[in-house]
CSV table of C-alpha atoms and ligand atoms in Angstrom, one decimal:
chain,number,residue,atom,x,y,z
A,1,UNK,CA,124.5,128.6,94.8
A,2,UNK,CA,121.1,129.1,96.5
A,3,UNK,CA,119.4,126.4,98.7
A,4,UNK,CA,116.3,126.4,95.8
A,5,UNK,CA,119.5,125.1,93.0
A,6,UNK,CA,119.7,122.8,94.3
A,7,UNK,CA,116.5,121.0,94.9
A,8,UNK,CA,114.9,118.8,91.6
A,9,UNK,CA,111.6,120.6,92.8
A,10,UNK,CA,110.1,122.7,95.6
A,11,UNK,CA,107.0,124.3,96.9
A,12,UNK,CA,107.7,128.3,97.6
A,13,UNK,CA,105.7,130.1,100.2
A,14,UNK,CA,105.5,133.7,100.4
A,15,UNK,CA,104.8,134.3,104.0
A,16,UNK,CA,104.6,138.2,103.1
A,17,UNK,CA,102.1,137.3,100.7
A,18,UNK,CA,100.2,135.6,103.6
A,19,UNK,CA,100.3,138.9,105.6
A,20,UNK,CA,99.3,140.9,102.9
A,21,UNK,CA,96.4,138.4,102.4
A,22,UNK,CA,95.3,138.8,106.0
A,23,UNK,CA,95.6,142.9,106.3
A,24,UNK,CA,93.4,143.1,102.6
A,25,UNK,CA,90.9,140.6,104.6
A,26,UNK,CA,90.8,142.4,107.4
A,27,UNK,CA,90.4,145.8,105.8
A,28,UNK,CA,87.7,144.0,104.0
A,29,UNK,CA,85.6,142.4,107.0
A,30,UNK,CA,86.1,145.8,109.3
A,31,UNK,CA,87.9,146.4,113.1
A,32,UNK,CA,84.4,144.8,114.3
A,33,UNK,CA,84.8,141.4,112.8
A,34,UNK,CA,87.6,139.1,113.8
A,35,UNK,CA,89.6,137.0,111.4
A,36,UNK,CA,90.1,133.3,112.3
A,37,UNK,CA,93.1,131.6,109.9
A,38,UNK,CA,92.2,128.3,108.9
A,39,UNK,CA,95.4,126.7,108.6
A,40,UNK,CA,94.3,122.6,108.4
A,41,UNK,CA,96.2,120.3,106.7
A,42,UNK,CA,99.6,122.0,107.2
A,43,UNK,CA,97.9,125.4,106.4
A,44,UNK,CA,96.6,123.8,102.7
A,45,UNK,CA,99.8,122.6,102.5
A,46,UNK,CA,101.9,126.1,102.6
A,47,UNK,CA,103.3,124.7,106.1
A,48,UNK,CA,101.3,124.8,109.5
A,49,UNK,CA,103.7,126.5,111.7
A,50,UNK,CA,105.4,129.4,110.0
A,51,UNK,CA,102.0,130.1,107.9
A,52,UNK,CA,100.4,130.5,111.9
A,53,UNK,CA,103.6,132.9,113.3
A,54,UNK,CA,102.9,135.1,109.9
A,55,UNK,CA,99.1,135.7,110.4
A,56,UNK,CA,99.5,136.2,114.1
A,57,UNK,CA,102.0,139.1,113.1
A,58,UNK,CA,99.5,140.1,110.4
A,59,UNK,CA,96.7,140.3,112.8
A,60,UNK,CA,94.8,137.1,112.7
A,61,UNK,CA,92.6,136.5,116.0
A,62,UNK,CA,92.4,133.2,116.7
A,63,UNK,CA,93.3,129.9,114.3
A,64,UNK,CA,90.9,126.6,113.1
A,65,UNK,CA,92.1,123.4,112.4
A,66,UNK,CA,90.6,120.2,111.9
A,67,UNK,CA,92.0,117.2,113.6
A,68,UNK,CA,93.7,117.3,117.3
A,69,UNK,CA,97.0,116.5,116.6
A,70,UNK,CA,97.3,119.9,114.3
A,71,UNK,CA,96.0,121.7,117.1
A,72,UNK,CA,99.0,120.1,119.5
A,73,UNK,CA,101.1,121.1,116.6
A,74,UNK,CA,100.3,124.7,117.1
A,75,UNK,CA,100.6,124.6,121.1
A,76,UNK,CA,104.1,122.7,121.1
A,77,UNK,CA,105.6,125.5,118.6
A,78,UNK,CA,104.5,128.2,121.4
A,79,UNK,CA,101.7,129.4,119.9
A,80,UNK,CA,98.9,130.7,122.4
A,81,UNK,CA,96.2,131.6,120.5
A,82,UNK,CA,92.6,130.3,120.8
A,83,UNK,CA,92.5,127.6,118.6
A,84,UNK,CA,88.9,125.9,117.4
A,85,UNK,CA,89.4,122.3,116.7
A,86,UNK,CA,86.4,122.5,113.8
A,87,UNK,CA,86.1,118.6,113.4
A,88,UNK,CA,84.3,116.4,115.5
A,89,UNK,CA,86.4,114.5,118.4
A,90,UNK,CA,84.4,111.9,120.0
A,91,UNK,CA,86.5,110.0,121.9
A,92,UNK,CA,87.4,110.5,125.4
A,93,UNK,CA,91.5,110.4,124.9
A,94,UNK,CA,90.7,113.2,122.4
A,95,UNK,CA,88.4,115.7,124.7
A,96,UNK,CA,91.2,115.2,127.8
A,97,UNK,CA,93.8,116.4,125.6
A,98,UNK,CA,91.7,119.3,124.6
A,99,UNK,CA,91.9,120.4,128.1
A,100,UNK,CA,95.2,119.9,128.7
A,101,UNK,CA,96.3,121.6,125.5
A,102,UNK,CA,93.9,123.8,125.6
A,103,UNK,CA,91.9,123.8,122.2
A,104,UNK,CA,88.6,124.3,121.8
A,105,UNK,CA,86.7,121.3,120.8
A,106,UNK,CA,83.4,122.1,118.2
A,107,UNK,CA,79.9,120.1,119.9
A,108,UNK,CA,78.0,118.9,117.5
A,109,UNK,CA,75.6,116.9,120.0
A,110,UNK,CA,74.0,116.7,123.8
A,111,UNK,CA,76.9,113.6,124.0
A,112,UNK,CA,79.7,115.6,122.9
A,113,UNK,CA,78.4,118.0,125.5
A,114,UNK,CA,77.7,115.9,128.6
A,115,UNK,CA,81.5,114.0,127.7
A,116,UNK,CA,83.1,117.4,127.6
A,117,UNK,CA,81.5,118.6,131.0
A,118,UNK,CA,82.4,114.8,132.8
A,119,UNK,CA,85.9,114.9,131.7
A,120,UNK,CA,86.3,119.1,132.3
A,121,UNK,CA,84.5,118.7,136.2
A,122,UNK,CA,86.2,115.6,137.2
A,123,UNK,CA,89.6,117.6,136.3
A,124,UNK,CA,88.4,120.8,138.4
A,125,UNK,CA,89.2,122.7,135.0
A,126,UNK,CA,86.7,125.0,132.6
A,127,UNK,CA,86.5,123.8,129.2
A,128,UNK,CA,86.2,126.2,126.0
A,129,UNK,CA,84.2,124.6,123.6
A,130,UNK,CA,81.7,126.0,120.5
A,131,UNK,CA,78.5,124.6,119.4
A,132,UNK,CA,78.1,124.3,115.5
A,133,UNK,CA,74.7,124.1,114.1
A,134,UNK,CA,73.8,122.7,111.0
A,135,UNK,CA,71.8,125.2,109.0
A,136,UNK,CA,72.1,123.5,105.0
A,137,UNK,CA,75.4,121.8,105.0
A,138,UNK,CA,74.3,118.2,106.6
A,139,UNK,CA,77.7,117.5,107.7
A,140,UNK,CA,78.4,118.3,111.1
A,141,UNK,CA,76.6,120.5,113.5
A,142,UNK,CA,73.1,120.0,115.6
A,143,UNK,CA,70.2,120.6,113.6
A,144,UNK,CA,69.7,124.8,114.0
A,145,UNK,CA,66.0,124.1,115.3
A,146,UNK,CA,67.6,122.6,118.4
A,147,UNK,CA,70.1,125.7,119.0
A,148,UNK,CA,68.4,127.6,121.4
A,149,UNK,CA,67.7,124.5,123.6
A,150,UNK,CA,71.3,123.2,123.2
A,151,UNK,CA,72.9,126.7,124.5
A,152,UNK,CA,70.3,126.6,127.4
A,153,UNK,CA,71.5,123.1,128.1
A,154,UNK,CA,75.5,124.2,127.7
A,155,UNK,CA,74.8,127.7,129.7
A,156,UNK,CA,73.7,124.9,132.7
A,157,UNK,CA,76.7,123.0,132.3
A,158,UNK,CA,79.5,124.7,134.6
A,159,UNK,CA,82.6,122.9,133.7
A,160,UNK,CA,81.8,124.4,130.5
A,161,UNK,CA,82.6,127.8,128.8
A,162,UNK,CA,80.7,128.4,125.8
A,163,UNK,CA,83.0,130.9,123.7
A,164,UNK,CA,80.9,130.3,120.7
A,165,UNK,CA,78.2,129.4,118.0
A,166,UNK,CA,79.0,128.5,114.6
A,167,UNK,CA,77.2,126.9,111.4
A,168,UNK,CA,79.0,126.5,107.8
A,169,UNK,CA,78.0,127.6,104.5
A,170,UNK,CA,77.4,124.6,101.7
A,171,UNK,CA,77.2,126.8,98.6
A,172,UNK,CA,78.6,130.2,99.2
A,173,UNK,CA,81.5,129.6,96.4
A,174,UNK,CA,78.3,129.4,93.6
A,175,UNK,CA,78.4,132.0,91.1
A,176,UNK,CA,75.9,134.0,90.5
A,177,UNK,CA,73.6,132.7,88.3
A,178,UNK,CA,73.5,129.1,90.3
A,179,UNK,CA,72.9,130.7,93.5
A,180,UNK,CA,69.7,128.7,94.3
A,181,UNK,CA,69.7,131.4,98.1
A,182,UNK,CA,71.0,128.1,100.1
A,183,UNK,CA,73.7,131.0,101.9
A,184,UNK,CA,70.8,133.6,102.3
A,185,UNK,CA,68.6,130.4,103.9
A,186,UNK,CA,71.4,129.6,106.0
A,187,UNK,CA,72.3,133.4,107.3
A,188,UNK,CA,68.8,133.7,107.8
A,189,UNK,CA,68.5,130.4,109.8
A,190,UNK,CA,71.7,131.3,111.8
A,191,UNK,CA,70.1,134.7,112.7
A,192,UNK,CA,66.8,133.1,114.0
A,193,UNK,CA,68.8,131.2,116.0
A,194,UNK,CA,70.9,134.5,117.5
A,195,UNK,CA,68.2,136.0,117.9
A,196,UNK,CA,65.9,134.2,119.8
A,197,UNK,CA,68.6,133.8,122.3
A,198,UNK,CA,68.4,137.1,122.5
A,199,UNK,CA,65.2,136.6,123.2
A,200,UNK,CA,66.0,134.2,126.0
A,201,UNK,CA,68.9,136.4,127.5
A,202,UNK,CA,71.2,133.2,126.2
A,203,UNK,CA,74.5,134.4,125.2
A,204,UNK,CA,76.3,132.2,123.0
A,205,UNK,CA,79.7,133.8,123.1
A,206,UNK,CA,81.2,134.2,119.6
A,207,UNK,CA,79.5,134.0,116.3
A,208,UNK,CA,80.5,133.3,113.0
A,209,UNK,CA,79.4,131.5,109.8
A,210,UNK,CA,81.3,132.6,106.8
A,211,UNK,CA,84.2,130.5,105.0
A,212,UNK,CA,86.4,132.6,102.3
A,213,UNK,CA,83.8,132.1,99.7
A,214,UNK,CA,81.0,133.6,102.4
A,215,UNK,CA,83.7,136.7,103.8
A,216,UNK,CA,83.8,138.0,100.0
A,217,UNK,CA,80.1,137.5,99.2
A,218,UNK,CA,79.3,140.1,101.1
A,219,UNK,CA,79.2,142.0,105.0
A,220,UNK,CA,75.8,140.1,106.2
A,221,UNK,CA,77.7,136.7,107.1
A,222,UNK,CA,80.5,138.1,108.5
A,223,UNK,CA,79.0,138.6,112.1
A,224,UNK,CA,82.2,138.6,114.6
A,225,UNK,CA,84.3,136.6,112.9
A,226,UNK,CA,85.0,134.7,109.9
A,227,UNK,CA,87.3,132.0,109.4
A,228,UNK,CA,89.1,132.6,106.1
A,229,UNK,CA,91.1,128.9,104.7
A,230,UNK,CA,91.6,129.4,101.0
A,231,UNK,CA,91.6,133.4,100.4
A,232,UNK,CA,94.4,133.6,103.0
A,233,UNK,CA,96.6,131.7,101.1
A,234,UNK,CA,95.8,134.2,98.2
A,235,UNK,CA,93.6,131.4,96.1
A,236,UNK,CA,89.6,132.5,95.2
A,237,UNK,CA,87.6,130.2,96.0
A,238,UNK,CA,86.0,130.6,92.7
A,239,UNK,CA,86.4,132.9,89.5
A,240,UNK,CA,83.4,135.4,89.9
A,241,UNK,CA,85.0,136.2,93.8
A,242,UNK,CA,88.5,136.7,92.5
A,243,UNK,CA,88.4,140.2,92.7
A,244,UNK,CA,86.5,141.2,95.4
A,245,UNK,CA,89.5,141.4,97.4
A,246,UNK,CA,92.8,141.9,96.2
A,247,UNK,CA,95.0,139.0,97.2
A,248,UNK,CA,98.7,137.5,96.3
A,249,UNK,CA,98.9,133.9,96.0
A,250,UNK,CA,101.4,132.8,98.5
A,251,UNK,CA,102.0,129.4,96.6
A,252,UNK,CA,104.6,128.4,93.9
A,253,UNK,CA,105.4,124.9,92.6
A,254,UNK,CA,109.1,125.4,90.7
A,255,UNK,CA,111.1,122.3,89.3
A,256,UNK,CA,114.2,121.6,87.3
A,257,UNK,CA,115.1,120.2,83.9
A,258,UNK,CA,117.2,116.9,84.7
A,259,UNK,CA,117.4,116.0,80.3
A,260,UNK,CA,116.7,117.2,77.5
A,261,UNK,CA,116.1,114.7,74.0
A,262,UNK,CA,116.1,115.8,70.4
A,263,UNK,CA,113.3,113.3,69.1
A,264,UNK,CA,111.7,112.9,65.9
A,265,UNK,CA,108.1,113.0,64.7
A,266,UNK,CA,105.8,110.4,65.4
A,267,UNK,CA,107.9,109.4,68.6
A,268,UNK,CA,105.4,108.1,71.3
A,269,UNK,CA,105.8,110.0,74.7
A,270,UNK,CA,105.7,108.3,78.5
A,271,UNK,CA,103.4,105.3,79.7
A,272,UNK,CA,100.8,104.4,77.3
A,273,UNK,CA,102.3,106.9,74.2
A,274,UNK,CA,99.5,108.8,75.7
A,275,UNK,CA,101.1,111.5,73.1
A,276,UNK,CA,102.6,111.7,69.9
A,277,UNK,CA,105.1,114.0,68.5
A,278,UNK,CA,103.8,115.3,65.2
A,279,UNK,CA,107.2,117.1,64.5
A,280,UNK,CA,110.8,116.6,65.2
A,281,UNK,CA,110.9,117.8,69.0
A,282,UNK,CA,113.1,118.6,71.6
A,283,UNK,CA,111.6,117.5,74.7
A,284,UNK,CA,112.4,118.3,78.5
A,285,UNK,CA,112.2,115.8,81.3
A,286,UNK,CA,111.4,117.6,84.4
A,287,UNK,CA,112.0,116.3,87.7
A,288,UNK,CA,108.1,116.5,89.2
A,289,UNK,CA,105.3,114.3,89.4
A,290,UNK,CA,102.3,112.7,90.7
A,291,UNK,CA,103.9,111.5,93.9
A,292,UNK,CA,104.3,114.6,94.6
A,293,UNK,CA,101.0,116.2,94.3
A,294,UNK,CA,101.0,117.1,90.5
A,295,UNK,CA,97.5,115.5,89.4
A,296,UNK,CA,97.9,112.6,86.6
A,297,UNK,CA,94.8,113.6,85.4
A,298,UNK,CA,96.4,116.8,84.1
A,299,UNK,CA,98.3,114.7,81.9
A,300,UNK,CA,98.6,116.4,78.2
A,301,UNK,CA,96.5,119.2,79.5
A,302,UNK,CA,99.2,121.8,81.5
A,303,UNK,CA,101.4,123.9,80.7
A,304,UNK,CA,104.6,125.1,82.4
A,305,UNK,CA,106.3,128.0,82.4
A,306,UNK,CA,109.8,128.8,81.3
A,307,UNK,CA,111.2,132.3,80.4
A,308,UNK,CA,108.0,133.6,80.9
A,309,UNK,CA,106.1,131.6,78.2
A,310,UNK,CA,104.3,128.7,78.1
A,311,UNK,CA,105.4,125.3,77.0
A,312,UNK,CA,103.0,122.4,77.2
A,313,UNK,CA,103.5,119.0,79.3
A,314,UNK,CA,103.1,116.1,76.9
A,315,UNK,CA,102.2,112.4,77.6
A,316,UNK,CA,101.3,110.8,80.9
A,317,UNK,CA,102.3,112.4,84.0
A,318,UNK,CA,104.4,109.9,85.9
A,319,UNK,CA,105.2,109.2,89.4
A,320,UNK,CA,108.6,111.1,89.2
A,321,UNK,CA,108.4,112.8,86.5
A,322,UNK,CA,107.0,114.7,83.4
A,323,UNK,CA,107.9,115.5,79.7
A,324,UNK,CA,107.7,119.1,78.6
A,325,UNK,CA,107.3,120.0,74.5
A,326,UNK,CA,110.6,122.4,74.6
A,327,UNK,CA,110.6,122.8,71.0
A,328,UNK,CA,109.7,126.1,71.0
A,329,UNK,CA,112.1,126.9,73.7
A,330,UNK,CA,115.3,125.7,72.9
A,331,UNK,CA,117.7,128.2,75.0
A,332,UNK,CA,116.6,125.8,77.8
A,333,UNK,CA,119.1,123.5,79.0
A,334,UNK,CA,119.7,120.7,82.1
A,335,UNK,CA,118.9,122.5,85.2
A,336,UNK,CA,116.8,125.0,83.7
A,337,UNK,CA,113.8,125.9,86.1
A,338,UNK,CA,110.1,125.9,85.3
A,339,UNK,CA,107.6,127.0,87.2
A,340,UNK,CA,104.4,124.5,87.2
A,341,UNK,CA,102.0,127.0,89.8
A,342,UNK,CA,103.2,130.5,90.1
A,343,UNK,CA,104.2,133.4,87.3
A,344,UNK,CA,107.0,134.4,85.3
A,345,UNK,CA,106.4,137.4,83.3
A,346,UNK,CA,103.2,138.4,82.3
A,347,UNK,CA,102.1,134.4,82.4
A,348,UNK,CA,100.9,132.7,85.9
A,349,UNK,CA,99.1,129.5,86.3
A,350,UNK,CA,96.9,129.2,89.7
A,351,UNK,CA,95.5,126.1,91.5
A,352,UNK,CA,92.5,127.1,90.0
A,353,UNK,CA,93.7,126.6,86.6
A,354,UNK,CA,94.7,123.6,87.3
A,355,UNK,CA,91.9,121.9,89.2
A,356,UNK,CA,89.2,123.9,86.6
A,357,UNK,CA,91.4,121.3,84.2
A,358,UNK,CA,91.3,118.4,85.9
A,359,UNK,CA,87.6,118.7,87.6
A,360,UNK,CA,88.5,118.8,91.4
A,361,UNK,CA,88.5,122.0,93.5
A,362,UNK,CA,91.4,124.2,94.3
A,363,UNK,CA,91.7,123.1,97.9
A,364,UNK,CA,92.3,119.9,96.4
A,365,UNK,CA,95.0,121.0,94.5
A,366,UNK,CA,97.0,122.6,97.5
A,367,UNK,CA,96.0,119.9,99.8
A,368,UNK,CA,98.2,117.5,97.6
A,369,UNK,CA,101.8,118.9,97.4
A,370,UNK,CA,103.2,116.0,99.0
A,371,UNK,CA,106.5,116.5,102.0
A,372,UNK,CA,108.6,114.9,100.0
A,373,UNK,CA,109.1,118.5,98.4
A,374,UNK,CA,110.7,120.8,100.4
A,375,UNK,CA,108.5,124.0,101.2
A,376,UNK,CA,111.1,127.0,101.0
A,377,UNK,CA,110.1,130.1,102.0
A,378,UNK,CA,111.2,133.2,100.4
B,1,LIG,N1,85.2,126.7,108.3
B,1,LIG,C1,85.1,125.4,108.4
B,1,LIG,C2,84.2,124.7,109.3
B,1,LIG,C3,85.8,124.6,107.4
B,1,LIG,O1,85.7,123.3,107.4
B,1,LIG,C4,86.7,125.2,106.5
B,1,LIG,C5,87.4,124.5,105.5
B,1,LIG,O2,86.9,123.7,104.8
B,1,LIG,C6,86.8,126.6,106.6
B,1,LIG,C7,86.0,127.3,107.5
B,1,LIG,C8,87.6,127.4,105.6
B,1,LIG,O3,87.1,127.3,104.3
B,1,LIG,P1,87.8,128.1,103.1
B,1,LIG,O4,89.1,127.4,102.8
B,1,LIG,O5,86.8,127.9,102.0
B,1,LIG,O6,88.0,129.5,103.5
């Protein structure tokens, strides 16, 4: 018996998949660009710490999370790395434990700045931090126009050691024929920015602007790094870019069959009889549901697969659970596995599927498998 037989349900990672993903990057950005592994929100939910040990082996440079304590999480497992803490920490508490763990804290303002250098030169210490500039995203980052100024300001500053300038793309996922130039406006603000520091003799230490959706676009964001979240983890981040670079998802979602019911037609299935059977069925309780990350909204419009075909989830998703049409599958029995994200045979079903079902994003998919399913990796 394997530990996966017995779980109801499980999230499989493919750390190997994770490497590939990083080499086929890397080969894809060039030896002259650096790759920087986003791995936030438990590395989108494929687990934080042995996702980090598998891109370091792979090559990754340096890693980007979002909140403090996943930054901690990384430098209490051993891991050494730079690390870029890429959301905004504002107080105090959060800036001392920078230093003392050593992660990079992201500027987005002169007070960020001026707390940074009074808590890093009343320690004696040097403080890494990177400035991020807001070139069309409106989120975080200092207004580009006030770039130049700000580095001139943070070059002045000695407790401070600026390893780097950053902005984020808004739209780089578009396709095509949406593409309204927003990324083009925002490389182009970016480089006005670079370069009149060059101007000034400013160095800014490392730059970088491009997400997944931005390192497949194209070479002219990549500058000397780019900090890769979703394509790591084998996902596009949207249809037209899936094959720009070849990539493995790394991500499976398997469950089991806990019961199986021979039903007749017209039977109403799950809360609300949300579905009707229009045929005497055989239908499949499988042990996986909303609690733990399967959308409800995807009631009545997934499949699953089972010995490599499709069979289609009927009625509302439930907390626990979900009800699979089996009819046209009846060697499956209690116990049998299904595969809800992942492949079998020719078939596979991706987060992008999924969320293009269910009108959210793929990284909101990922972002949902829930702990209370054991992530085996494989
Ligand atoms: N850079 C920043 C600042 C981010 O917030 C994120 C994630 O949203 C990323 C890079 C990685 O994005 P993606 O998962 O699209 O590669």
């Amino acid at each position: 018996e394997t530990r996966q037989s017995r779980q109801r349900a499980w999230v499989e990672v493919n750390t190997a998949a994770i490497q590939a993903n990083v080499r086929a990057l890397q080969r894809h950005i060039g030896p002259a660009t650096q790759l920087m592994a986003v791995v936030k929100a438990d590395a989108y939910g494929h687990g934080a710490l042995p996702v980090a040990r598998a891109v370091l082996e792979a090559g990754a440079a340096c890693f980007g999370v979002a909140t403090l304590a996943e930054g901690v999480q990384l430098r209490r497992a051993g891991i050494s790395s730079p690390v870029l803490v890429l959301g905004n920490l504002t107080q105090p508490e959060e800036l001392r434990s920078c230093l003392r763990w050593q992660l990079m804290p992201t500027l987005s303002s002169m007070r960020e700045a001026l707390l940074c250098q009074n808590l890093a030169s009343g320690s004696g210490r040097t403080m890494a931090v990177q400035l991020k500039l807001d070139t069309g995203m409106a989120r975080l980052g200092a207004d580009w126009q006030e770039g130049p100024r700000l580095v001139a300001a943070l070059r002045g500053m000695e407790a401070l050691d600026l390893a780097g300038i950053y902005s984020h793309l808004a739209c780089a996922d578009a396709a095509p024929e949406e593409d309204d130039g927003l990324s083009d406006l925002q490389q182009r603000r970016f480089e006005s920015v670079l370069s009149s520091l060059n101007e000034q003799g400013l160095t800014a230490g490392c730059r970088h602007l491009a997400n997944s959706a931005g390192t497949l676009r194209g070479h002219r964001q990549h500058f000397d790094l780019v900090r890769v979240g979703l394509a790591l983890y084998g996902q596009p981040p949207a249809p037209h870019l899936a094959g720009v670079v070849s990539l493995r998802p790394a991500l499976q979602i398997h469950a089991r069959v806990t019961l199986l019911r021979q039903v007749g037609a017209g039977v109403g299935v799950s809360y609300g009889h949300r579905f009707r059977t229009s045929r005497p069925s055989l239908l499949a309780v499988v042990s996986i549901g909303y609690a733990d990350g399967v959308p409800r909204q995807l009631s009545n419009r997934m499949d699953v697969l089972f010995d490599g075909r499709r069979l289609p989830q009927v009625g509302a998703i439930t907390m626990d659970q979900l009800v699979i049409d089996a009819t046209e599958a009846p060697r499956i029995e209690v116990g049998s596995l299904v595969t809800l994200l992942g492949d079998q045979g020719g078939e596979s079903i991706s987060p992008l599927d999924w969320s293009e079902r269910c009108g959210t994003i793929p990284w909101e998919i990922l972002c949902g498998f829930k702990h209370r399913l054991p992530r085996l990796a494989v």
